[in-house]
Short mmCIF file of C-alpha atoms in Angstrom, two decimals:
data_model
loop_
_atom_site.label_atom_id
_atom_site.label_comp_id
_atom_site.label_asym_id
_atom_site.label_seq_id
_atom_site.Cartn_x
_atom_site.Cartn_y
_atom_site.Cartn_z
CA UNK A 1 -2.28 -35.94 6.64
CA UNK A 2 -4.46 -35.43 3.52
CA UNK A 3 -4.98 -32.28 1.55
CA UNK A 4 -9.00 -30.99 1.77
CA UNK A 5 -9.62 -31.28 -2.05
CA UNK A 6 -13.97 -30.34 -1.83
CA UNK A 7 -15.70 -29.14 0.96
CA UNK A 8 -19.69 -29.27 0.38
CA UNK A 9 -18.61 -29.97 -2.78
CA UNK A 10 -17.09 -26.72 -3.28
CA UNK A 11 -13.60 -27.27 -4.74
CA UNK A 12 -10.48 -26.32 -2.24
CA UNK A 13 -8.86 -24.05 -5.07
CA UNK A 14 -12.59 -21.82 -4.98
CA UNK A 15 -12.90 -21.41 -1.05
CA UNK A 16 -12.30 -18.28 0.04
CA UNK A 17 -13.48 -19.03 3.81
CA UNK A 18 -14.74 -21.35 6.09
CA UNK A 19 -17.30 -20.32 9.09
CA UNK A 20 -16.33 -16.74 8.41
CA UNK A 21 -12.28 -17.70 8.72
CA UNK A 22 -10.30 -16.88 5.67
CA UNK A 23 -8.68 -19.53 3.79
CA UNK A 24 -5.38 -18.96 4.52
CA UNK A 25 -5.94 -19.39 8.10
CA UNK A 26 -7.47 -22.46 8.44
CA UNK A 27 -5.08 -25.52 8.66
CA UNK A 28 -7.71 -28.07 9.04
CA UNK A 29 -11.08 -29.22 8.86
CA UNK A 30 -12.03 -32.47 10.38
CA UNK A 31 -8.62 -33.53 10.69
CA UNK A 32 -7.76 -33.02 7.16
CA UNK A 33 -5.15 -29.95 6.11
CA UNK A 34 -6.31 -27.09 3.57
CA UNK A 35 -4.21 -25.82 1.12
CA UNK A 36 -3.80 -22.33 0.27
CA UNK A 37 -4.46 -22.45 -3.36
CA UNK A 38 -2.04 -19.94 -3.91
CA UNK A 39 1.38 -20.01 -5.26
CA UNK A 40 3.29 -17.38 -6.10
CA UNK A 41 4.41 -16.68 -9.89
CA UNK A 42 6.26 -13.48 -9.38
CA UNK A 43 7.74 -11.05 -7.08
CA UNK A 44 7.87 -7.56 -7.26
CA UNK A 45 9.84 -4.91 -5.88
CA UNK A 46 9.85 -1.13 -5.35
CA UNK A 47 11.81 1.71 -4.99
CA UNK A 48 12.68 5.15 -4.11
CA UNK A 49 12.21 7.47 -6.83
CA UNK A 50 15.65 8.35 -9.00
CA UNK A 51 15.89 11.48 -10.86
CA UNK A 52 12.50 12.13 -12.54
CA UNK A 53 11.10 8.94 -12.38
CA UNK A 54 9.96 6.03 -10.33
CA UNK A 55 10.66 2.22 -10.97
CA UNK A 56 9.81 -1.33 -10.05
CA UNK A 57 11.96 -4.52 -10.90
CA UNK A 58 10.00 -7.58 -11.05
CA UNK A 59 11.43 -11.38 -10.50
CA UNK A 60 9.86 -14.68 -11.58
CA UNK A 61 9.41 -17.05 -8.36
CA UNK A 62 11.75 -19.69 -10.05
CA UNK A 63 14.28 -17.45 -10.37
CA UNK A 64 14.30 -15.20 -7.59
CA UNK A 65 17.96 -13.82 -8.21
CA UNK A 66 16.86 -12.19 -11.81
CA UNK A 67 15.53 -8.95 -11.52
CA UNK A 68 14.62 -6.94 -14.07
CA UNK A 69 13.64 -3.20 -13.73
CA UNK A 70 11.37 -0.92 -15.37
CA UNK A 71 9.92 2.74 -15.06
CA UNK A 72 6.09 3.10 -14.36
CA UNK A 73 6.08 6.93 -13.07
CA UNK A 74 7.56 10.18 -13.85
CA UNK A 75 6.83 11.10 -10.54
CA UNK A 76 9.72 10.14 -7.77
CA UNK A 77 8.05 9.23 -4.38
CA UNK A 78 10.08 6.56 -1.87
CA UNK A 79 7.57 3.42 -1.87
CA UNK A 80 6.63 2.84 1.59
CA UNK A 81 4.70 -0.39 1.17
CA UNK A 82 3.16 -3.03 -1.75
CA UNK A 83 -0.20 -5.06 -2.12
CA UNK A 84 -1.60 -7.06 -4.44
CA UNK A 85 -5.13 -7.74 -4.90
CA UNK A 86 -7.96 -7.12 -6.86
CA UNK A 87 -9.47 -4.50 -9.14
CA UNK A 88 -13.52 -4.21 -9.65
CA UNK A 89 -13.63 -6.64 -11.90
CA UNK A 90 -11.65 -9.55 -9.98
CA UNK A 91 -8.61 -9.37 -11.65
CA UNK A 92 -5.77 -9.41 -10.01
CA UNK A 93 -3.48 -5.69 -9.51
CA UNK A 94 -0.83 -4.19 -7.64
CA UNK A 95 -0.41 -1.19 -5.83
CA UNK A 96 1.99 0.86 -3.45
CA UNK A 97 1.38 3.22 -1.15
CA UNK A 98 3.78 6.13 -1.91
CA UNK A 99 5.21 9.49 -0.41
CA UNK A 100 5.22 12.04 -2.96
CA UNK A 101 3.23 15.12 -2.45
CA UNK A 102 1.12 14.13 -6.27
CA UNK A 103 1.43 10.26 -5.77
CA UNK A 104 0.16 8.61 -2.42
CA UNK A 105 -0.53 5.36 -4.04
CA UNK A 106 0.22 4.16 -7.40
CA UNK A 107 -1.38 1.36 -9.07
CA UNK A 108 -1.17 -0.67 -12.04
CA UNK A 109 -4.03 -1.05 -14.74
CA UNK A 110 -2.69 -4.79 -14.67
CA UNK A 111 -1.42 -7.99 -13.54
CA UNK A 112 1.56 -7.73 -16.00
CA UNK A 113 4.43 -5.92 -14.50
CA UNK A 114 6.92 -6.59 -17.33
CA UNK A 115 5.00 -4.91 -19.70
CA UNK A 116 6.37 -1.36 -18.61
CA UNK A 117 3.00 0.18 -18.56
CA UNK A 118 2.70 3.45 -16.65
CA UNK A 119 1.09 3.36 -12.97
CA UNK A 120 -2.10 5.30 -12.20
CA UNK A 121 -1.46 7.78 -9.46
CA UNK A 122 -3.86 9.16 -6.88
CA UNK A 123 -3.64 11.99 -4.56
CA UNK A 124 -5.01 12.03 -1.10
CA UNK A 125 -4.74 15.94 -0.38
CA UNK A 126 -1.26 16.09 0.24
CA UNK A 127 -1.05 13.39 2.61
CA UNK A 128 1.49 10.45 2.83
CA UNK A 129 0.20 7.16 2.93
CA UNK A 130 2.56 4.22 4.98
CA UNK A 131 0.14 1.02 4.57
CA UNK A 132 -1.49 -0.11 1.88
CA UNK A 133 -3.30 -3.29 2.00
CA UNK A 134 -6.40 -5.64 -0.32
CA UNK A 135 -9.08 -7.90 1.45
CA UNK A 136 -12.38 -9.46 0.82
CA UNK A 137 -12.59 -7.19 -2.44
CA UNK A 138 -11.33 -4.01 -0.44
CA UNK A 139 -8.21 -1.82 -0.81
CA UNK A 140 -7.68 0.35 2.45
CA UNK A 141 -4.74 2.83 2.34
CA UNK A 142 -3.70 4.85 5.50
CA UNK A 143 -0.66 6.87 6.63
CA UNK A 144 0.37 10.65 7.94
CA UNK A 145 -2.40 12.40 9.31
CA UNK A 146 -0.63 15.67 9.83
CA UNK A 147 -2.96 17.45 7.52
CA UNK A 148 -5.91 15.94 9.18
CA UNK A 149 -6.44 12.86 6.27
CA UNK A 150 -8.42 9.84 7.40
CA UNK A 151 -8.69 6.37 6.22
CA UNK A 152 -9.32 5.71 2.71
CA UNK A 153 -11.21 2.57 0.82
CA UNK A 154 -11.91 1.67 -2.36
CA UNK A 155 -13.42 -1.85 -4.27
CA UNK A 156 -11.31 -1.31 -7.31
CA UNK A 157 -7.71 0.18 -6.28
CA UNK A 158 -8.79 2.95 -8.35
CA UNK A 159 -11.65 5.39 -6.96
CA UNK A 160 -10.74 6.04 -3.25
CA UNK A 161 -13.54 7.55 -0.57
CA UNK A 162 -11.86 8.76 2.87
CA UNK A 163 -13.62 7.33 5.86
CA UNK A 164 -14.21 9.75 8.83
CA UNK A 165 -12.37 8.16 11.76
CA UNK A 166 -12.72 11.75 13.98
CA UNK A 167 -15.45 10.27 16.17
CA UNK A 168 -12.80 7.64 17.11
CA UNK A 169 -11.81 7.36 21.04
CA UNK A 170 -8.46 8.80 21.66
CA UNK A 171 -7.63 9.12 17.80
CA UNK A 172 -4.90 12.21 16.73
CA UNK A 173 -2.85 13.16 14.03
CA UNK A 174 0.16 10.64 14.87
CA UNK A 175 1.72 8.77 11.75
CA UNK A 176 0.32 5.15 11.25
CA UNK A 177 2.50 2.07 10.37
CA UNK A 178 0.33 -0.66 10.67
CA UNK A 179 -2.64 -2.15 8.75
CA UNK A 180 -3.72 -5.46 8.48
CA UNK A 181 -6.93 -7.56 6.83
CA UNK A 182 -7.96 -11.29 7.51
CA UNK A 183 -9.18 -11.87 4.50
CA UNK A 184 -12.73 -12.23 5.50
CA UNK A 185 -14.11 -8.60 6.03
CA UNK A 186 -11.83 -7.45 9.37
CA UNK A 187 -9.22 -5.13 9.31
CA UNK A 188 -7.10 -3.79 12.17
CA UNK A 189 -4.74 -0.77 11.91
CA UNK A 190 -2.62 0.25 14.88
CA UNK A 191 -2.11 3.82 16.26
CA UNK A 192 0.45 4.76 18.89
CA UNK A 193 -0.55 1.96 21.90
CA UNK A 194 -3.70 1.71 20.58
CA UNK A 195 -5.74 -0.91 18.17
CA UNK A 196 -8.46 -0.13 16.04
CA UNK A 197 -10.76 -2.34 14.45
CA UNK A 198 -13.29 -2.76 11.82
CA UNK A 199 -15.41 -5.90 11.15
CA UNK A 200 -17.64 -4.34 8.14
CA UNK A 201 -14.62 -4.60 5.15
CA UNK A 202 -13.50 -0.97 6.82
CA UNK A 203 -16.74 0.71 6.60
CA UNK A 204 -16.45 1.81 10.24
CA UNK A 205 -13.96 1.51 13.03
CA UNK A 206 -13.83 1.14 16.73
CA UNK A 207 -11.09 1.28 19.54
CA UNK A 208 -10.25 -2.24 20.54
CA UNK A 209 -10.10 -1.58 24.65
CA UNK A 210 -8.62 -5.00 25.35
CA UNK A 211 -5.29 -4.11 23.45
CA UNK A 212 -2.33 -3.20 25.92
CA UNK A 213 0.55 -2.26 24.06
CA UNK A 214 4.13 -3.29 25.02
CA UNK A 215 6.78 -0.66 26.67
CA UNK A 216 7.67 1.19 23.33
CA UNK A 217 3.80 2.14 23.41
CA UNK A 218 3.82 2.04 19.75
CA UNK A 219 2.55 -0.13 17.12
CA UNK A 220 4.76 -0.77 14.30
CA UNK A 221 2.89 -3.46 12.36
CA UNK A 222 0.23 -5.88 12.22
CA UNK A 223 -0.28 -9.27 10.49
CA UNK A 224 -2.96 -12.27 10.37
CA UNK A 225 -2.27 -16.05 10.31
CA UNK A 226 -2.93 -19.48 11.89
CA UNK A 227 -6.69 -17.60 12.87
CA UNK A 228 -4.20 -15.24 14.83
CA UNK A 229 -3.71 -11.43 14.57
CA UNK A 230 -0.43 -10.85 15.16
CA UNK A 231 1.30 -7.30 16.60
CA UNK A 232 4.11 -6.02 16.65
CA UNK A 233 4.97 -3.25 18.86
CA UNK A 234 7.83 -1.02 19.70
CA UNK A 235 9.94 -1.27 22.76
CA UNK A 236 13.66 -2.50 24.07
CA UNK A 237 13.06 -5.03 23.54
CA UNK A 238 9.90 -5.14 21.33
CA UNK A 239 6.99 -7.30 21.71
CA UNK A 240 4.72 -9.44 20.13
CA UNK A 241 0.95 -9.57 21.07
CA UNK A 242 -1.35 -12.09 19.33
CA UNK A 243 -5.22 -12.49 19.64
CA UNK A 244 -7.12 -15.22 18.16
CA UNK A 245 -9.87 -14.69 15.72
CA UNK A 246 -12.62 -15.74 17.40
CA UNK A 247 -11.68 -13.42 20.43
CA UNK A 248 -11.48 -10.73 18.26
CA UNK A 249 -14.81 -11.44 16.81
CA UNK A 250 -16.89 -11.37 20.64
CA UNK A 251 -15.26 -8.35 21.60
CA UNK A 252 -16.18 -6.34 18.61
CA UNK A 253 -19.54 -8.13 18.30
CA UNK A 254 -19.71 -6.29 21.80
CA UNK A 255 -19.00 -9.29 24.26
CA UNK A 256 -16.50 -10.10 26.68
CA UNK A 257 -13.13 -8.40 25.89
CA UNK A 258 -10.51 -10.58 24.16
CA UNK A 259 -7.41 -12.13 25.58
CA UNK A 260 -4.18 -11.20 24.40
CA UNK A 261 -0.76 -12.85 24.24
CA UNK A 262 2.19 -11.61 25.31
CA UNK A 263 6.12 -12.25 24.04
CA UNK A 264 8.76 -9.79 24.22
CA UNK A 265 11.27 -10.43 21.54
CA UNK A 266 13.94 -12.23 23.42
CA UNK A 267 15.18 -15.44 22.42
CA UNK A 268 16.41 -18.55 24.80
CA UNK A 269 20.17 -17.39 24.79
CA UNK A 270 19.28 -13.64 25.84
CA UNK A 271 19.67 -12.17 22.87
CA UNK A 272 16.96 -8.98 22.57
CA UNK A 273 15.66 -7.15 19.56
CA UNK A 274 14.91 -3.75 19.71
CA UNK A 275 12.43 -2.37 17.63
CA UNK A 276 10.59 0.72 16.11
CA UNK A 277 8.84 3.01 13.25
CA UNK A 278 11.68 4.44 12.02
CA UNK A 279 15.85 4.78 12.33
CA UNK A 280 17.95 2.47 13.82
CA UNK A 281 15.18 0.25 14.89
CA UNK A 282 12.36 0.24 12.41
CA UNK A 283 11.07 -3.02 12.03
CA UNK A 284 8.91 -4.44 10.24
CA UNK A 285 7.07 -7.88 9.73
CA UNK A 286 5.51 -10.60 7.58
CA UNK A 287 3.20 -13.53 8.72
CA UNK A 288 2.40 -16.86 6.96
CA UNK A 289 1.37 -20.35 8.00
CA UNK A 290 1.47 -19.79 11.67
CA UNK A 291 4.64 -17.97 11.49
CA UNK A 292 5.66 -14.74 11.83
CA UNK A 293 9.35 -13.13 10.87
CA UNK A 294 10.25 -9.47 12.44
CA UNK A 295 12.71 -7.86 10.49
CA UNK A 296 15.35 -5.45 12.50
CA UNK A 297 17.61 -3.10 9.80
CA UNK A 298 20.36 -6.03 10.75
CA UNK A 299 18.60 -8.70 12.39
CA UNK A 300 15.40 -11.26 12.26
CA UNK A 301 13.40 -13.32 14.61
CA UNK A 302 10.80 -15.69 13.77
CA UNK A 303 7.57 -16.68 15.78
CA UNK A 304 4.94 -19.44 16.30
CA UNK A 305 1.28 -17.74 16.44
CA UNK A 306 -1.88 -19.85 17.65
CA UNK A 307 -4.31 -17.88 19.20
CA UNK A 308 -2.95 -16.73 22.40
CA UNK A 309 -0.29 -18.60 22.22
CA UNK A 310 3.09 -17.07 21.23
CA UNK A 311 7.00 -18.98 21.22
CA UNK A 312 10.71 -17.57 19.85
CA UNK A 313 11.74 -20.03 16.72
CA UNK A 314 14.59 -22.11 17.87
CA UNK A 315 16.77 -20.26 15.41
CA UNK A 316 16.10 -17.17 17.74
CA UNK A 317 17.73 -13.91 16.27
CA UNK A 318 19.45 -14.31 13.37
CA UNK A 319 22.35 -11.87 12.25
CA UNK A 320 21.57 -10.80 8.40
CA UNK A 321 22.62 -7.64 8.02
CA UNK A 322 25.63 -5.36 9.04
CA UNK A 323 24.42 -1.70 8.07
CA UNK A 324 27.54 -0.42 5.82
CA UNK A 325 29.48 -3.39 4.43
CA UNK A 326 28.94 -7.28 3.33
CA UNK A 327 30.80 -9.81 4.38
CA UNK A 328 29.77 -13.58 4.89
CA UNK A 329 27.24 -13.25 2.62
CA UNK A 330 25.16 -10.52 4.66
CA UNK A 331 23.44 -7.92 3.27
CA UNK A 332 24.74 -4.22 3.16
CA UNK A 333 22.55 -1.08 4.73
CA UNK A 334 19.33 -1.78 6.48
CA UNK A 335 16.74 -4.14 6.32
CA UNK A 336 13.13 -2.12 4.92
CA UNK A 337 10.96 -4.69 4.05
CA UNK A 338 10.03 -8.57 4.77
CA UNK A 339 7.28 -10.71 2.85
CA UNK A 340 6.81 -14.42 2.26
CA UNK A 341 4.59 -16.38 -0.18
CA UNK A 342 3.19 -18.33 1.96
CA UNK A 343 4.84 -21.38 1.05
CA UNK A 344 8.08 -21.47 2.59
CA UNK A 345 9.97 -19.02 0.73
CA UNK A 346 10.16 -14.96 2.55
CA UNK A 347 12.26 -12.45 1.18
CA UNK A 348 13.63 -8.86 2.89
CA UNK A 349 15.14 -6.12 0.83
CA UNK A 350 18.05 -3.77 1.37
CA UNK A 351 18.60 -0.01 1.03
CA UNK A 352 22.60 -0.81 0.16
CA UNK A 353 25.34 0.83 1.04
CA UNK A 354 24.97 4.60 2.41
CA UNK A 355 26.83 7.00 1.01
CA UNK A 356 28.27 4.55 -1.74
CA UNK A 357 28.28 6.44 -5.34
CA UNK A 358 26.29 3.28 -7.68
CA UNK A 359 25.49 1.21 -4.78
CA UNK A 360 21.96 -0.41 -5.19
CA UNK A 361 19.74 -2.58 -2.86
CA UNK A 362 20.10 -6.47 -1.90
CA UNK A 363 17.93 -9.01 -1.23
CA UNK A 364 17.88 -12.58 0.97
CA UNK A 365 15.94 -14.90 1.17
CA UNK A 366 15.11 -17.68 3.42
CA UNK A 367 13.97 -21.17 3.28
CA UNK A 368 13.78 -21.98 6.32
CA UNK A 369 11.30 -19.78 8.69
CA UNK A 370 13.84 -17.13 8.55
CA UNK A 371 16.80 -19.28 10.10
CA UNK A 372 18.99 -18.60 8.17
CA UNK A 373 19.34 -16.18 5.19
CA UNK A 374 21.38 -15.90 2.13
CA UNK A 375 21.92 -12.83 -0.12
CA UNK A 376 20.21 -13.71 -3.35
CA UNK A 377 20.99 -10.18 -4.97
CA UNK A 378 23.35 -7.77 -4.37
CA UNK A 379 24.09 -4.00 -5.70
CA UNK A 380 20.87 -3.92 -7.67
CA UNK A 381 20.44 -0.80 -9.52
CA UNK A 382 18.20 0.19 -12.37
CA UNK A 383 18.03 3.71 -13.73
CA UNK A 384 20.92 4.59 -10.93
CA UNK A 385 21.77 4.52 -6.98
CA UNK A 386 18.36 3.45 -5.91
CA UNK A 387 17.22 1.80 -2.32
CA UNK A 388 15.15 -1.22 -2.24
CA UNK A 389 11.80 -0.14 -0.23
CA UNK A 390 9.12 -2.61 -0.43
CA UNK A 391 9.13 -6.38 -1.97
CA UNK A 392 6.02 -8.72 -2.48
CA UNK A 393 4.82 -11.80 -3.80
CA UNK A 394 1.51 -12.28 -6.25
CA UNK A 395 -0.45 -14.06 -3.19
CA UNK A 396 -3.20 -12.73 -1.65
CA UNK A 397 -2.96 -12.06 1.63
CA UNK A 398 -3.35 -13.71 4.75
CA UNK A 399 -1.35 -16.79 3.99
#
C-alpha cells in the first residue's frame, strides 16, 4: 500500500489530525496508509535518586546499548514516569513526574539531554505525582491525593494550575496510576474501577459511566492507539478493556454510552498474567500501532487493539525477567517501565538485582511486538547502585 504523502495539500510530515483523530491513530485514508512522521532520535532514561542527587542517562536510537549518564538535580526523588512534549513555544522538552517532597515533576529547559543542564523542579504542595503526560499543547500531571491535591495542567511544562476535580462523581483521595491523551484534545485518567474523562485538553472532567472495570477493580494504566483507548486493569488475571474513539466521543458529547471490549490477560496455552499498582504485580503498559505490550516485573504480553475489538499476540506471555538473577539473557529484578517508538522498536527497564552492593538497572528490548526480548544493557550504574524507573523515546505520543 502507498504512504499518504499530502492530504488537501497539507504535507503528511505537518498533520497533526484528521476529522478530529490524532495522527498517530489513523492508519489510512482512502485506502492509502499514513505515516507517523515521527522517528525517534534518542531515548532517555530515569532514575531513583542516589545520594544527593538525581540523574538521567540518555541513549541515541542507533545505538540503544550506549548509555551515558548525567546529573540534572540535587534533589533525590524515585522517577515514577517520563514525557516528552512541548514547551510554550513548540519546542520540544522532557519531563518526569517525581516523588520527592520539593520535586513532583522535573523538567528540562531543553531538548538536549547530553548537555548536563540542571532540571527545573516544581512543587505541588507536598504531593506525589505518578503520571505525567503532553497532548495537543498540554502537559497534565496527576498522582497521590492523600493531601487532597487535584489534577494539574499547564501549556508550557513550566507554570502548573491545579484543576478542581471535587465536584467529580464518586472521586476520593486513592493514588492514581493511569493517564492517558489522544493527541487531539481528550484525556482519560483512571481511578480505582472508575474512568474519567475530559474532551476540552483537561479543562474539565467527567465520570465515564459506561466503564466496568475488570475483577482487580483497579486501573493500573491507560494508553491510545489504532483510534482505540486501551486499559489496563488489575485483577488475577488482569484485563484489558478497549473503547474506540468515536464511542468515546458520543458518550461524552452526552449520547448513547460507549461499548467496551473485554480480554482478560490469558493467552491460548493457559498461561495468566496477574497484574497490579504496585509489588509483585505492578504492571505497566505501552501502546503503538495497534499494539499494546503489558509489562509484569517478569513477564510481557502483547495485544491487538481496534475499537472493540481485543486478541492475545500469538507470542502470548513471554518470560523476560526472573526477579534476582540473569540467566539466558533475562533481565535481573523487576520490570518498572515499558515504552516503544512507535516504529517497531519498545524497550522495558530493570531495577537490578536487590540487595546486590553496585548492581545497576538493565534494559531489553524487542523487535518484534514484544515476542521476544533480549537484554541490551545490563548492571547500568552511574553515580552508584541506582534502579532504572522510567525509559522513553523523543516521539510524541499516541503512536
Amino acid at each position: 500500500m502507498p504512504d499518504l504523502e499530502a492530504l488537501n495539500a497539507v504535507a503528511a510530515a505537518s498533520i497533526e489530525a484528521v476529522n478530529g483523530v490524532a495522527k498517530a491513530s489513523v492508519e489510512a485514508v482512502n485506502g492509502v496508509s499514513v505515516v507517523s512522521g515521527q522517528t525517534a532520535t534518542r531515548w532517555v532514561a530515569a532514575f531513583d535518586g542516589s545520594g544527593s542527587n538525581w540523574y538521567i542517562s540518555y541513549a541515541a536510537h542507533s545505538d540503544r546499548t550506549s548509555w551515558t549518564g548525567t546529573t540534572v538535580q540535587s534533589t533525590t526523588p524515585h522517577a515514577y514516569w517520563l514525557a516528552y512534549g512541548k514547551d510554550g513555544s513548540g519546542n520540544a522538552i522532557w519531563a518526569a513526574a517525581c516523588d520527592s517532597n520539593s520535586m513532583h515533576v522535573a523538567h528540562d529547559a531543553n531538548n538536549d539531554v547530553t548537555d548536563g543542564s540542571t532540571w527545573t523542579k516544581v512543587d505541588f504542595d507536598n504531593n506525589k505525582v505518578r503520571r505525567i503526560a503532553w497532548g495537543n499543547d498540554v502537559w497534565i500531571a496527576i498522582g497521590h491525593r492523600n493531601n487532597g491535591n487535584e489534577l494539574y495542567r499547564s501549556t508550557d511544562g513550566a507554570s502548573w494550575a491545579e484543576i478542581d476535580l471535587s465536584g467529580l462523581a464518586n472521586i476520593n483521595t486513592t493514588t492514581i496510576f493511569s493517564l492517558a491523551s489522544d493527541g487531539a484534545g481528550n484525556w482519560m485518567f483512571g481511578q480505582g474501577n472508575r474512568i474519567y474523562a475530559s474532551v476540552n485538553d483537561g479543562s474539565a472532567w467527567a465520570q465515564m459511566d459506561s466503564y466496568e472495570a475488570g475483577s482487580g477493580g483497579t486501573v493500573c494504566d491507560i494508553g491510545f492507539t489504532n483510534n482505540t483507548w486501551v486499559v489496563l486493569d488489575a485483577g488475577t488475571p488482569g484485563q484489558i478493556n478497549t473503547v474506540g474513539a468515536a464511542a468515546f466521543a458520543t458518550e461524552m458529547g452526552g449520547g448513547t454510552d460507549a461499548t467496551w471490549g473485554a480480554q482478560e490477560c490469558e493467552d491460548g496455552d493457559g498461561d495468566t498474567i496477574n497484574t497490579g499498582t504496585s509489588g509483585g504485580t505492578r504492571t505497566t503498559m505501552a501502546c503503538g500501532n495497534g499494539v499494546a505490550v503489558i509489562a509484569h516485573p517478569t513477564n510481557t504480553m502483547a495485544f491487538d487493539v481496534n475499537g472493540t475489538t481485543i486478541g492475545v499476540r500469538a507470542s502470548g506471555k513471554v518470560a523476560v525477567g526472573n526477579n534476582d538473577a540473569r540467566d539466558s539473557g533475562r533481565v535481573a529484578g523487576n520490570i518498572q517501565n515499558i515504552a516503544t517508538d512507535g516504529n517497531g522498536v519498545w524497550l522495558l527497564c530493570t531495577d537490578g538485582v536487590d540487595g546486590t552492593s553496585g548492581d545497576g538497572g538493565d534494559i531489553a528490548q524487542s523487535t518484534d511486538n514484544g515476542a521476544t526480548w533480549t537484554r541490551i544493557v545490563e548492571d547500568y550504574t552511574f553515580n552508584g547502585e541506582r534502579e532504572i524507573r522510567a525509559i522513553r523515546a523523543n516521539v510524541y505520543l499516541p503512536v
